[in-house]
XYZ file of C-alpha atoms in Angstrom:
760
model
C 271.573 -99.659 185.784
C 273.813 -102.273 187.372
C 276.978 -101.143 189.132
C 280.113 -103.225 189.441
C 281.456 -104.192 192.831
C 284.365 -101.772 192.426
C 281.952 -98.910 191.706
C 279.840 -99.837 194.729
C 282.949 -100.009 196.930
C 283.996 -96.563 195.697
C 280.564 -95.108 196.522
C 280.490 -96.891 199.909
C 283.829 -95.307 200.798
C 282.209 -91.869 200.467
C 279.463 -92.799 202.949
C 280.734 -92.211 206.477
C 278.325 -94.550 208.213
C 279.146 -97.854 209.865
C 275.696 -99.460 210.149
C 275.904 -102.968 208.714
C 272.145 -102.978 208.017
C 272.744 -100.431 205.230
C 274.873 -102.842 203.224
C 271.864 -104.955 202.255
C 270.015 -102.166 200.458
C 273.005 -100.008 199.539
C 273.493 -101.467 196.047
C 269.858 -100.912 195.069
C 269.832 -97.368 196.428
C 273.018 -96.457 194.566
C 271.867 -97.949 191.267
C 268.684 -95.869 191.533
C 270.671 -92.758 192.506
C 273.193 -93.093 189.653
C 270.347 -93.568 187.165
C 268.489 -90.438 188.369
C 271.225 -88.020 189.503
C 274.405 -86.476 188.183
C 277.806 -87.236 189.691
C 277.563 -84.134 191.882
C 274.062 -85.131 192.898
C 275.213 -88.592 193.989
C 278.057 -87.024 195.969
C 275.590 -84.617 197.644
C 273.339 -87.587 198.455
C 276.177 -89.480 200.153
C 277.337 -86.380 202.023
C 273.801 -85.834 203.286
C 273.474 -89.478 204.337
C 276.786 -89.204 206.233
C 275.471 -86.141 208.044
C 272.203 -87.891 208.978
C 274.174 -90.893 210.213
C 275.915 -88.592 212.695
C 272.680 -87.628 214.486
C 272.624 -90.941 216.349
C 269.129 -92.136 215.414
C 270.087 -95.530 213.992
C 270.219 -96.742 210.408
C 266.543 -96.225 209.468
C 266.705 -92.449 208.816
C 269.794 -92.983 206.652
C 268.125 -95.765 204.677
C 264.911 -93.800 204.114
C 266.985 -90.790 202.994
C 268.942 -92.906 200.478
C 265.735 -94.453 199.154
C 263.619 -91.304 198.807
C 266.005 -88.510 197.870
C 267.148 -89.661 194.382
C 263.609 -89.383 193.012
C 262.968 -86.132 194.893
C 266.212 -84.683 193.518
C 265.312 -85.781 189.997
C 261.841 -84.195 190.184
C 262.608 -80.977 192.062
C 266.279 -80.317 191.348
C 269.431 -81.659 192.954
C 269.844 -78.551 195.142
C 267.010 -79.909 197.294
C 269.155 -82.851 198.447
C 271.458 -80.762 200.611
C 268.549 -78.663 201.901
C 266.811 -81.788 203.197
C 269.920 -83.130 204.939
C 270.487 -79.761 206.607
C 266.825 -79.687 207.685
C 267.190 -83.129 209.288
C 270.353 -81.991 211.059
C 268.529 -78.902 212.343
C 265.692 -81.058 213.659
C 268.186 -83.332 215.404
C 269.501 -80.329 217.368
C 266.076 -79.960 219.026
C 264.189 -82.269 221.412
C 262.175 -83.552 218.395
C 264.512 -86.386 217.408
C 261.662 -88.918 217.293
C 260.024 -86.926 214.499
C 262.989 -87.294 212.128
C 261.976 -90.671 210.705
C 258.317 -89.735 209.973
C 259.556 -86.435 208.533
C 261.801 -88.258 206.057
C 259.066 -90.760 205.230
C 256.723 -87.867 204.413
C 259.031 -86.141 201.912
C 258.483 -88.542 199.012
C 254.729 -88.041 199.021
C 255.147 -84.297 199.568
C 257.372 -83.974 196.497
C 254.908 -85.951 194.362
C 251.868 -83.986 195.499
C 253.424 -80.507 195.490
C 255.399 -80.866 192.276
C 257.773 -77.883 192.514
C 260.802 -76.886 194.557
C 259.096 -73.676 195.651
C 256.065 -75.455 197.140
C 258.240 -78.203 198.620
C 260.423 -75.636 200.415
C 257.304 -73.811 201.662
C 256.036 -77.147 203.012
C 259.295 -77.857 204.868
C 259.357 -74.298 206.205
C 255.812 -74.698 207.530
C 256.709 -77.970 209.276
C 259.689 -76.346 210.984
C 257.687 -73.258 211.902
C 255.133 -75.519 213.596
C 257.942 -77.435 215.337
C 259.562 -74.245 216.666
C 256.307 -72.831 218.033
C 255.107 -76.020 219.734
C 258.432 -77.173 221.200
C 258.387 -76.322 224.903
C 260.864 -74.974 227.410
C 260.952 -75.220 231.185
C 262.770 -71.963 231.905
C 261.977 -70.161 228.661
C 265.563 -70.224 227.401
C 266.518 -73.654 226.063
C 263.937 -75.903 224.396
C 263.636 -79.140 226.338
C 260.112 -80.483 225.685
C 259.407 -81.999 222.246
C 256.450 -80.873 220.183
C 253.479 -83.087 221.146
C 251.733 -82.813 217.802
C 254.659 -82.972 215.352
C 255.025 -86.792 215.082
C 251.248 -87.196 214.895
C 250.952 -84.610 212.136
C 253.785 -86.121 210.099
C 252.191 -89.567 210.340
C 248.972 -88.126 208.871
C 250.732 -85.988 206.262
C 250.304 -88.279 203.189
C 246.545 -88.292 203.772
C 246.452 -84.551 204.439
C 248.342 -83.779 201.225
C 245.892 -85.893 199.262
C 242.972 -83.896 200.654
C 244.250 -80.321 200.912
C 246.102 -77.736 198.913
C 249.183 -76.256 200.519
C 247.141 -73.209 201.522
C 244.499 -75.442 203.085
C 247.178 -77.436 204.911
C 248.656 -74.201 206.249
C 245.267 -73.050 207.539
C 244.565 -76.458 209.147
C 247.939 -76.446 210.939
C 247.545 -72.826 212.050
C 244.161 -73.574 213.635
C 245.482 -76.467 215.708
C 248.628 -74.599 216.654
C 246.708 -71.488 217.716
C 244.085 -73.269 219.845
C 246.060 -76.146 221.388
C 249.579 -74.813 221.822
C 249.222 -75.035 225.631
C 247.270 -78.326 225.693
C 249.624 -81.215 224.761
C 247.032 -84.004 224.857
C 244.452 -82.062 222.843
C 247.209 -81.088 220.422
C 247.956 -84.773 219.862
C 244.274 -85.522 219.273
C 243.932 -82.676 216.783
C 246.973 -83.531 214.673
C 246.211 -87.250 214.689
C 242.730 -86.446 213.253
C 241.000 -87.838 216.340
C 239.157 -84.721 217.526
C 235.904 -83.426 216.071
C 237.196 -79.938 215.328
C 240.218 -81.390 213.518
C 237.917 -83.212 211.124
C 235.660 -80.164 210.836
C 238.518 -77.835 209.917
C 239.818 -80.453 207.478
C 236.418 -80.549 205.837
C 236.269 -76.750 205.741
C 239.659 -76.482 204.033
C 239.070 -79.416 201.673
C 237.737 -77.597 198.651
C 238.559 -77.066 195.020
C 240.336 -79.154 192.432
C 243.906 -80.092 193.328
C 246.363 -79.738 190.483
C 248.284 -82.790 191.694
C 245.201 -84.977 191.137
C 244.799 -83.778 187.545
C 248.363 -83.202 186.379
C 248.424 -86.258 184.096
C 245.104 -85.321 182.457
C 246.246 -81.751 181.890
C 249.553 -82.921 180.454
C 247.673 -85.087 177.938
C 245.403 -82.100 177.210
C 248.427 -79.986 176.264
C 249.896 -82.740 174.124
C 246.660 -83.761 172.425
C 244.909 -80.452 171.729
C 247.878 -78.084 171.583
C 250.629 -80.411 170.355
C 252.832 -79.065 173.155
C 255.206 -81.899 174.028
C 257.471 -79.719 176.190
C 254.913 -78.431 178.705
C 256.408 -78.647 182.192
C 254.133 -77.567 185.023
C 255.395 -75.690 188.086
C 252.560 -75.269 190.620
C 252.531 -72.451 193.171
C 250.433 -71.774 196.264
C 248.199 -68.779 196.907
C 248.447 -69.227 200.675
C 251.891 -67.745 201.329
C 251.630 -64.363 199.592
C 249.207 -62.307 201.614
C 249.878 -58.851 200.169
C 250.180 -59.608 196.460
C 248.737 -62.813 195.079
C 250.931 -64.393 192.389
C 249.648 -64.690 188.820
C 250.132 -67.525 186.338
C 252.970 -67.090 183.871
C 255.364 -69.118 181.758
C 259.036 -68.899 180.894
C 261.784 -71.245 179.759
C 261.535 -73.180 183.046
C 257.866 -74.121 182.709
C 254.235 -73.074 183.148
C 253.419 -71.626 186.590
C 249.903 -72.669 187.608
C 247.964 -72.531 190.931
C 248.049 -75.707 193.026
C 244.259 -75.597 193.520
C 241.249 -74.114 191.727
C 237.792 -73.816 193.276
C 234.687 -74.208 191.166
C 233.559 -70.834 189.832
C 230.024 -69.440 189.741
C 229.540 -66.381 187.544
C 227.224 -63.979 189.432
C 226.165 -62.219 186.215
C 225.234 -65.195 184.051
C 224.824 -67.945 186.658
C 227.278 -70.146 184.747
C 229.087 -72.845 186.768
C 232.669 -73.758 185.825
C 234.394 -76.751 187.407
C 237.955 -76.514 188.659
C 239.232 -78.840 185.940
C 237.695 -76.611 183.267
C 239.348 -73.564 184.845
C 242.696 -75.321 184.459
C 241.875 -76.128 180.810
C 240.995 -72.491 180.067
C 244.178 -71.245 181.734
C 246.355 -73.713 179.824
C 244.561 -72.955 176.540
C 245.274 -69.238 177.026
C 248.949 -69.882 177.841
C 249.330 -72.384 174.989
C 247.917 -69.786 172.595
C 250.478 -67.245 173.750
C 253.257 -69.807 173.333
C 252.119 -70.478 169.764
C 251.115 -67.039 168.434
C 252.655 -64.275 170.571
C 255.971 -62.810 169.418
C 257.836 -60.601 171.872
C 257.988 -56.906 170.957
C 260.210 -54.120 172.267
C 258.870 -52.376 175.353
C 261.229 -49.389 175.460
C 258.950 -46.858 173.743
C 255.685 -47.866 175.435
C 254.239 -45.895 178.334
C 252.785 -47.885 181.269
C 249.214 -47.278 180.057
C 250.137 -48.333 176.533
C 251.706 -51.537 177.837
C 248.597 -52.440 179.834
C 246.426 -51.848 176.784
C 248.737 -53.783 174.458
C 248.652 -56.767 176.819
C 244.848 -56.715 176.959
C 244.513 -56.490 173.164
C 247.014 -59.333 172.680
C 245.076 -61.489 175.176
C 241.948 -60.869 173.099
C 243.782 -61.753 169.861
C 245.078 -65.128 171.035
C 241.695 -66.025 172.532
C 240.016 -65.323 169.184
C 242.522 -67.684 167.570
C 241.710 -70.334 170.209
C 237.989 -69.949 169.472
C 238.660 -70.436 165.746
C 240.227 -73.828 166.451
C 237.884 -74.840 169.284
C 234.604 -72.839 169.098
C 233.322 -74.355 172.340
C 235.999 -72.405 174.257
C 234.000 -69.166 173.803
C 231.435 -70.399 176.324
C 234.140 -71.071 178.934
C 235.917 -67.771 178.275
C 232.656 -65.857 178.735
C 231.755 -67.815 181.879
C 235.060 -66.845 183.529
C 235.300 -63.302 182.171
C 233.863 -60.555 184.433
C 231.146 -58.389 182.898
C 231.865 -54.731 183.773
C 228.914 -52.374 184.072
C 229.325 -49.538 181.578
C 228.574 -46.540 183.821
C 229.838 -48.033 187.063
C 233.163 -46.141 187.005
C 233.018 -42.383 187.584
C 235.727 -40.821 185.357
C 235.536 -37.545 187.283
C 237.017 -39.039 190.461
C 238.478 -42.410 189.431
C 241.029 -43.811 187.014
C 238.858 -45.814 184.612
C 241.494 -47.159 182.232
C 241.242 -50.737 183.552
C 237.439 -50.507 183.379
C 237.491 -49.424 179.706
C 239.948 -52.180 178.762
C 237.897 -54.846 180.597
C 234.760 -53.696 178.725
C 236.661 -53.888 175.437
C 237.834 -57.421 176.258
C 234.312 -58.564 177.104
C 232.851 -56.907 174.006
C 235.327 -58.769 171.785
C 234.244 -62.099 173.303
C 230.486 -61.428 173.338
C 228.930 -60.176 170.067
C 225.731 -59.404 172.031
C 227.411 -57.138 174.568
C 225.300 -54.271 175.987
C 227.866 -51.451 175.675
C 226.886 -48.261 173.805
C 230.102 -46.227 173.973
C 230.920 -45.167 170.387
C 234.701 -45.224 170.786
C 234.566 -48.656 172.382
C 232.359 -50.105 169.628
C 234.517 -48.542 166.931
C 237.664 -50.198 168.260
C 235.887 -53.541 168.689
C 234.990 -53.370 164.979
C 238.539 -52.367 164.035
C 239.863 -55.284 166.087
C 237.584 -57.771 164.332
C 238.626 -56.210 161.021
C 242.272 -56.947 161.804
C 241.432 -60.539 162.755
C 239.321 -61.048 159.638
C 242.421 -60.817 157.448
C 244.177 -63.707 159.218
C 246.003 -64.180 162.497
C 247.202 -60.553 162.636
C 250.280 -60.078 164.892
C 251.349 -58.879 168.304
C 252.757 -55.658 166.850
C 249.558 -54.853 164.917
C 247.244 -55.205 167.914
C 249.751 -53.227 170.036
C 249.483 -50.375 167.551
C 245.696 -50.605 167.745
C 245.927 -50.542 171.556
C 248.019 -47.357 171.416
C 245.341 -45.723 169.257
C 242.660 -46.819 171.728
C 244.567 -45.233 174.626
C 245.125 -42.022 172.652
C 241.421 -41.783 171.776
C 239.932 -42.584 175.194
C 242.517 -41.292 177.643
C 241.421 -38.781 180.290
C 243.403 -36.651 182.711
C 241.790 -38.537 185.615
C 243.488 -41.750 184.437
C 246.539 -40.521 186.350
C 244.595 -40.711 189.610
C 245.757 -43.130 192.303
C 242.098 -44.046 192.872
C 242.003 -46.880 190.330
C 238.733 -48.688 189.615
C 239.278 -52.466 189.967
C 235.764 -53.941 190.197
C 235.168 -56.587 187.494
C 238.497 -55.870 185.794
C 240.587 -58.837 186.974
C 240.443 -61.836 184.625
C 241.543 -64.840 186.645
C 242.567 -67.196 183.844
C 245.004 -64.829 182.130
C 248.750 -64.829 182.817
C 250.898 -61.777 183.534
C 252.202 -61.411 179.915
C 255.874 -61.103 180.861
C 256.694 -63.188 177.772
C 255.326 -60.426 175.525
C 258.145 -57.933 176.087
C 261.804 -57.613 175.262
C 264.152 -54.713 175.915
C 266.347 -53.030 173.350
C 268.735 -51.166 175.656
C 269.337 -50.381 179.305
C 267.742 -47.239 180.670
C 269.432 -44.419 182.516
C 267.116 -44.487 185.510
C 268.244 -45.134 189.059
C 267.629 -48.882 188.925
C 269.832 -49.314 185.864
C 272.547 -47.199 187.460
C 272.436 -49.385 190.536
C 272.539 -52.543 188.394
C 275.682 -51.368 186.604
C 277.196 -50.261 189.893
C 276.399 -53.613 191.486
C 278.023 -55.506 188.613
C 281.194 -53.428 188.857
C 281.297 -53.870 192.617
C 280.918 -57.633 192.359
C 283.735 -57.766 189.832
C 285.982 -55.745 192.145
C 285.120 -57.997 195.038
C 286.012 -61.097 193.022
C 289.341 -59.561 192.120
C 290.094 -59.058 195.801
C 289.367 -62.750 196.408
C 287.727 -61.995 199.737
C 284.969 -63.837 201.536
C 281.412 -63.923 200.137
C 279.499 -60.714 200.918
C 277.681 -60.223 204.188
C 274.348 -58.437 203.868
C 273.138 -55.937 206.457
C 269.958 -53.861 206.799
C 269.921 -50.089 206.660
C 267.576 -47.780 208.551
C 265.186 -45.615 206.541
C 264.284 -42.712 208.816
C 261.454 -41.587 206.536
C 259.449 -44.811 206.849
C 260.887 -45.758 210.277
C 261.699 -49.243 208.949
C 264.752 -51.228 207.939
C 265.646 -51.832 204.324
C 266.441 -55.566 204.557
C 269.742 -56.890 203.173
C 270.400 -53.436 201.735
C 274.180 -53.246 202.116
C 276.739 -55.751 200.809
C 279.888 -55.854 202.948
C 283.044 -57.571 201.740
C 285.581 -58.416 204.431
C 289.183 -59.415 203.891
C 292.526 -59.569 205.646
C 294.519 -56.429 204.945
C 297.576 -57.134 202.754
C 300.939 -56.971 204.588
C 303.528 -54.207 204.487
C 306.794 -53.256 206.171
C 306.625 -53.686 209.959
C 309.742 -51.523 210.289
C 307.639 -48.461 209.437
C 305.616 -48.901 212.648
C 308.745 -49.520 214.717
C 310.092 -46.238 213.332
C 306.920 -44.418 214.395
C 307.219 -45.829 217.926
C 310.823 -44.672 218.077
C 309.727 -41.228 216.914
C 307.398 -40.991 219.925
C 309.747 -42.599 222.446
C 309.297 -39.782 224.962
C 305.509 -40.061 224.780
C 305.771 -43.853 225.070
C 307.849 -43.532 228.230
C 305.218 -41.273 229.780
C 302.470 -43.673 228.789
C 304.391 -46.575 230.331
C 304.209 -44.940 233.733
C 300.420 -44.692 233.438
C 300.195 -48.266 232.148
C 302.043 -49.654 235.136
C 299.350 -48.197 237.381
C 296.511 -49.665 235.283
C 297.993 -53.128 234.740
C 296.573 -55.883 237.013
C 299.141 -56.670 239.708
C 298.010 -59.784 241.548
C 295.388 -62.471 242.058
C 292.390 -62.135 244.357
C 291.101 -65.113 246.287
C 287.424 -65.988 245.723
C 286.097 -68.027 248.656
C 282.955 -70.100 249.261
C 282.961 -71.981 245.952
C 281.458 -75.453 245.462
C 283.961 -76.010 242.646
C 287.366 -74.399 242.827
C 291.060 -74.820 242.243
C 291.946 -75.655 245.868
C 290.452 -76.462 249.262
C 289.512 -73.567 251.581
C 290.778 -75.129 254.824
C 288.935 -72.819 257.269
C 285.559 -73.404 255.631
C 286.238 -77.150 255.276
C 286.995 -77.531 259.027
C 283.858 -75.569 259.933
C 281.757 -77.775 257.642
C 283.263 -80.923 259.188
C 282.355 -79.678 262.694
C 278.797 -79.019 261.516
C 278.585 -82.497 260.046
C 279.829 -84.173 263.249
C 277.391 -82.162 265.347
C 274.418 -83.137 263.198
C 273.959 -79.747 261.497
C 273.740 -79.159 257.746
C 277.338 -78.578 256.516
C 278.188 -75.793 254.068
C 279.166 -77.469 250.716
C 281.125 -74.396 249.542
C 284.481 -75.609 250.825
C 286.622 -74.653 247.799
C 288.152 -71.434 246.582
C 289.482 -70.076 243.280
C 291.492 -67.071 242.119
C 290.935 -64.312 239.605
C 292.888 -61.326 238.370
C 292.284 -58.192 240.354
C 291.688 -55.784 237.525
C 290.645 -55.453 233.912
C 288.341 -57.606 231.797
C 287.735 -55.667 228.592
C 287.590 -56.193 224.833
C 288.134 -53.276 222.449
C 287.395 -52.861 218.739
C 289.134 -49.934 217.029
C 287.357 -49.080 213.763
C 289.292 -46.826 211.382
C 287.693 -44.637 208.738
C 289.789 -45.249 205.589
C 287.801 -43.047 203.211
C 289.479 -40.833 200.618
C 289.320 -37.741 202.832
C 291.940 -39.057 205.288
C 294.546 -38.588 202.542
C 294.200 -34.824 202.980
C 296.702 -32.684 204.898
C 294.846 -30.548 207.495
C 295.592 -26.860 207.851
C 298.672 -26.266 209.969
C 299.919 -29.876 209.640
C 302.737 -31.397 207.664
C 301.277 -34.939 207.605
C 298.092 -36.436 206.236
C 295.328 -37.597 208.563
C 296.129 -41.177 207.532
C 299.765 -40.836 208.626
C 298.766 -39.281 211.943
C 296.219 -42.072 212.442
C 298.953 -44.661 211.846
C 301.101 -43.072 214.548
C 298.200 -42.870 217.010
C 297.046 -46.456 216.394
C 300.640 -47.703 216.699
C 300.976 -46.139 220.143
C 297.565 -47.422 221.195
C 298.325 -50.947 219.966
C 301.626 -50.949 221.862
C 299.884 -49.674 225.012
C 297.047 -52.206 224.904
C 299.534 -55.027 224.343
C 301.345 -54.038 227.552
C 298.054 -53.993 229.443
C 297.036 -57.421 228.149
C 293.581 -56.293 226.999
C 291.860 -57.845 223.986
C 292.138 -55.513 220.999
C 291.005 -55.840 217.378
C 291.664 -53.246 214.665
C 289.827 -52.941 211.355
C 289.412 -50.334 208.620
C 286.437 -49.608 206.403
C 285.440 -47.637 203.322
C 282.590 -47.844 200.815
C 281.796 -47.474 197.147
C 277.967 -47.422 197.244
C 275.757 -49.795 199.195
C 276.867 -52.676 196.983
C 280.495 -52.518 198.089
C 281.413 -51.739 201.680
C 285.015 -52.802 202.244
C 285.969 -54.078 205.683
C 289.631 -54.998 206.213
C 290.970 -56.814 209.281
C 294.242 -55.393 210.588
C 294.473 -57.109 213.990
C 292.375 -59.871 215.528
C 291.494 -60.263 219.195
C 293.728 -63.310 219.612
C 296.718 -61.817 217.788
C 299.572 -60.276 219.718
C 301.230 -56.987 218.746
C 303.664 -58.657 216.323
C 305.339 -57.874 213.021
C 302.429 -59.251 210.969
C 300.006 -56.843 212.611
C 302.461 -53.964 212.317
C 302.983 -54.776 208.636
C 299.230 -54.604 207.931
C 298.937 -51.316 209.788
C 301.866 -49.905 207.816
C 300.173 -50.823 204.520
C 296.779 -49.157 205.101
C 295.557 -46.957 202.264
C 292.595 -44.622 201.936
C 289.902 -44.434 199.255
C 286.175 -44.200 198.489
C 283.478 -43.102 200.992
C 282.244 -43.594 204.574
C 279.179 -45.854 204.991
C 279.621 -46.251 208.729
C 276.434 -48.057 209.811
C 277.203 -51.337 208.038
C 280.792 -51.339 209.361
C 279.544 -50.836 212.927
C 277.028 -53.661 212.625
C 279.629 -56.019 211.190
C 282.324 -55.303 213.770
C 279.714 -55.722 216.524
C 279.106 -59.300 215.389
C 282.543 -60.381 216.628
C 282.823 -57.981 219.558
C 279.503 -59.162 221.000
C 280.826 -62.741 221.104
C 283.719 -61.882 223.432
C 283.365 -63.066 227.043
C 284.675 -59.855 228.579
C 282.716 -57.902 231.177
C 283.171 -54.668 229.233
C 283.041 -54.201 225.464
C 284.222 -50.953 223.893
C 283.872 -49.853 220.272
C 286.176 -46.966 219.324
C 285.511 -45.236 215.996
C 288.223 -42.983 214.551
C 286.872 -40.836 211.709
C 287.422 -37.461 210.074
C 283.886 -36.618 208.969
C 280.218 -37.511 208.756
C 278.889 -40.687 207.070
C 278.671 -40.265 203.294
C 278.413 -42.376 200.138
C 278.128 -41.727 196.421
C 274.698 -43.328 195.962
C 272.967 -41.327 198.727
C 271.532 -37.867 198.000
C 269.881 -37.287 201.377
C 272.696 -36.280 203.731
C 270.563 -37.188 206.770
C 270.009 -40.778 205.629
C 273.408 -42.218 206.590
C 273.578 -40.084 209.732
C 270.251 -41.567 210.897
C 271.340 -45.085 209.927
C 274.596 -44.749 211.889
C 272.671 -43.396 214.883
C 270.396 -46.448 214.672
C 273.451 -48.746 214.486
C 274.883 -47.137 217.649
C 271.560 -47.813 219.400
C 271.693 -51.442 218.259
C 275.206 -51.814 219.690
C 274.060 -50.301 222.971
C 271.319 -52.936 223.189
C 274.013 -55.590 222.671
C 275.986 -54.276 225.643
C 278.635 -52.511 223.569
C 279.761 -49.008 224.538
C 280.456 -46.993 221.384
C 282.734 -43.956 221.446
C 283.776 -41.753 218.525
C 286.998 -39.780 218.075
C 286.260 -37.247 215.355
C 288.884 -35.098 213.622
C 286.436 -32.813 211.805
C 286.339 -29.216 213.090
C 282.655 -29.026 212.006
C 281.739 -32.263 213.779
C 279.611 -30.482 216.389
C 276.932 -29.981 213.699
C 276.164 -33.700 213.438
C 278.238 -35.852 215.818
C 275.856 -35.447 218.768
C 272.949 -36.717 216.642
C 274.838 -39.959 216.079
C 276.748 -40.717 219.282
C 274.908 -38.609 221.859
C 277.525 -37.529 224.414
C 279.866 -40.420 223.638
C 282.404 -38.592 221.492
C 285.484 -36.394 221.493
C 286.382 -33.876 218.789
C 290.138 -33.306 218.379
C 290.664 -29.906 216.759
C 294.476 -30.022 216.920
C 295.039 -33.107 214.794
C 298.815 -32.985 215.371
C 298.148 -34.157 218.924
C 296.212 -37.270 217.808
C 299.113 -39.680 218.573
C 299.133 -38.369 222.142
C 295.366 -38.081 222.618
C 294.217 -41.472 221.336
C 296.113 -43.719 223.815
C 295.258 -41.393 226.691
C 291.591 -41.396 225.725
C 291.614 -45.202 225.573
C 293.084 -45.473 229.060
C 290.576 -42.956 230.410
C 287.677 -44.959 228.975
C 288.931 -48.303 230.309
C 289.920 -47.437 233.877
C-alpha cells in the first residue's frame, strides 16, 4: 500500500522524534503499518515510538520498534503494541539501557515462535524478572549496576527460542540465574552459551516437538483431513502453572494447544508415539467435537453426571473419527491409559473416575480384559447407539446418567479420589459441551448480579476507575487478593453558609479553643548551625575555619546555617464513617449523629487551619465488597475555604461500613506526605459491617489487620467511636488507640480537643 506525501506528513507529525535518520525508512514502515494495523493501532504505534525516542538511546531502538511492531501487532493483537513500548520505557529507567536494542530485536522472533499473546507476555515477564534479579546495587537501595547476563542472553534468544519451549527456556534461565547471580563473568559466559554447563542445561531442556516448528503442517492437516479452514491455533505453556496444569480447549477465539509435546511411551503396551502424532490426535479429537458435538443444557446435571456425560461424548466423537480414519484407533489406544480393574478399592476411595476410564478404554479396545457386568452391559448399549448412526450428544448424556445411577456408590463422595491411569492427555476440557438456561441462586450468582449493579452505579457517579484492595481472611491467615473494589470521587458541593452558621453557633467554644491554639502554634524560627549547605553564612564558624586553614589544620567545611520552624510538622487524615446508621438520633439528643459530626469536623477544620497543619478529610461507606465509596471532602493542599465547607455541608449517609479498604486507601496518600508525624483519625459510630458478610468477626479482623499495616507504614491510627457498646470490639481493632464518647452531644467540643491532645 503506497501512501501519498500528505498522508506521510500527517503520520510524521504524530511522531515526536527529531532523528533525521528515521526519515529514510519512515515511509516503508508506515506503509507496512497501515496495511497491517487499524487506525488506532497505527496511532498506538506512533505514540509508542515517541515514548521510546524520549529514552535517549538514539534512533536505532525507534527504527527497530517501527519495523517489528506492525507484524507483531497483527499476529498477537494490537494491545501488545502499547505493552511493548511501556516495557521498553521501564527498562530505560534501570541501569540496563544497553539491553534495550537487543530486547527489541528479539521480539519479532519471539512473536513468531510463541504464537500467542499469552505466551509472548509470559516471555517478556520472564525477561524482566531476570533483569530485576540480576541488576545490582551498591548500597542495596537503588539499582546502579546493570545485569551482566541480560544483553548476552538477548543476543542468543533467537537461537534459544528455536531450540526450547517456553518452559524449557524458563528452566534454562532459572539455572543460570540461581547459580551465577553473584558471579558476573561466569554469568556472562553462561548466557552467551560459552560455558559447559550452559550447553549441558540447554541439551537437558531441549526435548519434545515444538509446536512452532510444526504449525504449518498441522494447519494443513486440519484443512486437508477435517476441512476446517478456520482453525486458529493459540499455544500455551505448561511451565508457568505449577499448581494446576492447563488443559487443551477451544472456543470462538481459537484452539488452545500445548507449545511442546514430548514423545510418549505407553508402559502397558510398549507403543511409541511421536510428538507430531500426539498433536494430530489432539487436533483430531478437537475437530471431531467441533463437527459433531452440540451443546446441551447443564442446569439439571449433577457434577458426577457431567463428568460421565463428558466421558461418553468423548468416546462418541472418537468412534466417529475411527469410522472416517480407521488408523486413528491405534493412536488413540497408544495414548489412552489402561486402568487395572481391581486397582481401586471402593471401600476407601472414590472410584468414579476409575470406572469411567475403564469404560472409555473398553469402548476403544474390543479385546479389553474387563469382566464387570455393568461395565460390559453399558459398553454394548453404547455400541448399540452408535450402530444406528452418529447418535447425538443428548443421547449419550442420557446413557451416561444411567451408567452413574447403576454404578454409583456412597464412597464416590469421598475426597480420596483415585486418579491413577484416569487422565487422558489428548482430550480437551469439554467446556464447549455445555450451555446454561438460567442463572442460579447460589452465592456466586448473587455476587455477579451485585457486582453488575455496583458497576452501573459507579458509572453513573462518573468517578475514577475502581481501586482494588486485598482483604484479610482470619480463618486461612491469608489475604484475599484484589477482593474489594473502591470507587473514589470528589464530594459534590453544597452551601458553605451552613458551616459558617455552625461555627457561629459554637462561638464560645471556638474562643476557648483559640486560646489553646495560640499556645500550640509555632512562634518563631530556630537557627540550625554547622551546615555545609545553608541559607546564609555562619560567621563565627567561617572565621574559625579560616584560622584553621591559615595555620595548616583541616578546616571545618560546615560554615553555613539554615532556619526551621520551632514546632509542629504533622499531617492528619480525618476519615468519616458515612454509613446509614449515622442518620439516627441517639437517645437524649435532638440531632442526628451526622449533624453532630458536621459540627465537630467544622470546629476541627477551623482549628487545624489556624495551626497551619496539613489536614485531609474524606468520608466512606460501602454496598458490598464490589462498591466501597470513598469521597474526598478536603485535600492536604486545600485551605479551609468555601469549597471545602460546601462539600462538608453536603455530606449524606447511606449503606454500610467496610472500614479496612477505606483505611488502606487513605493511607496511600497519607504515607506520601513528608511530615515527621502522620496521624489517621477515624470517626465512626459502630463496628465494621457490610451486607455481603455473614461472619461478624471477618471485617473486624480485616480492619485490625489494616491498622497493623498502617502502623508498619509509620502512621498512627486513632479511633473516636460513638457507640456505647464499642468496648466489646474496639480494643480488638485499635488496641489502646481509641476513645469512646458516650455523651454524643459533646462531640463538637471533644473532637478538636482530642486532636490537639494527640498532636502536641
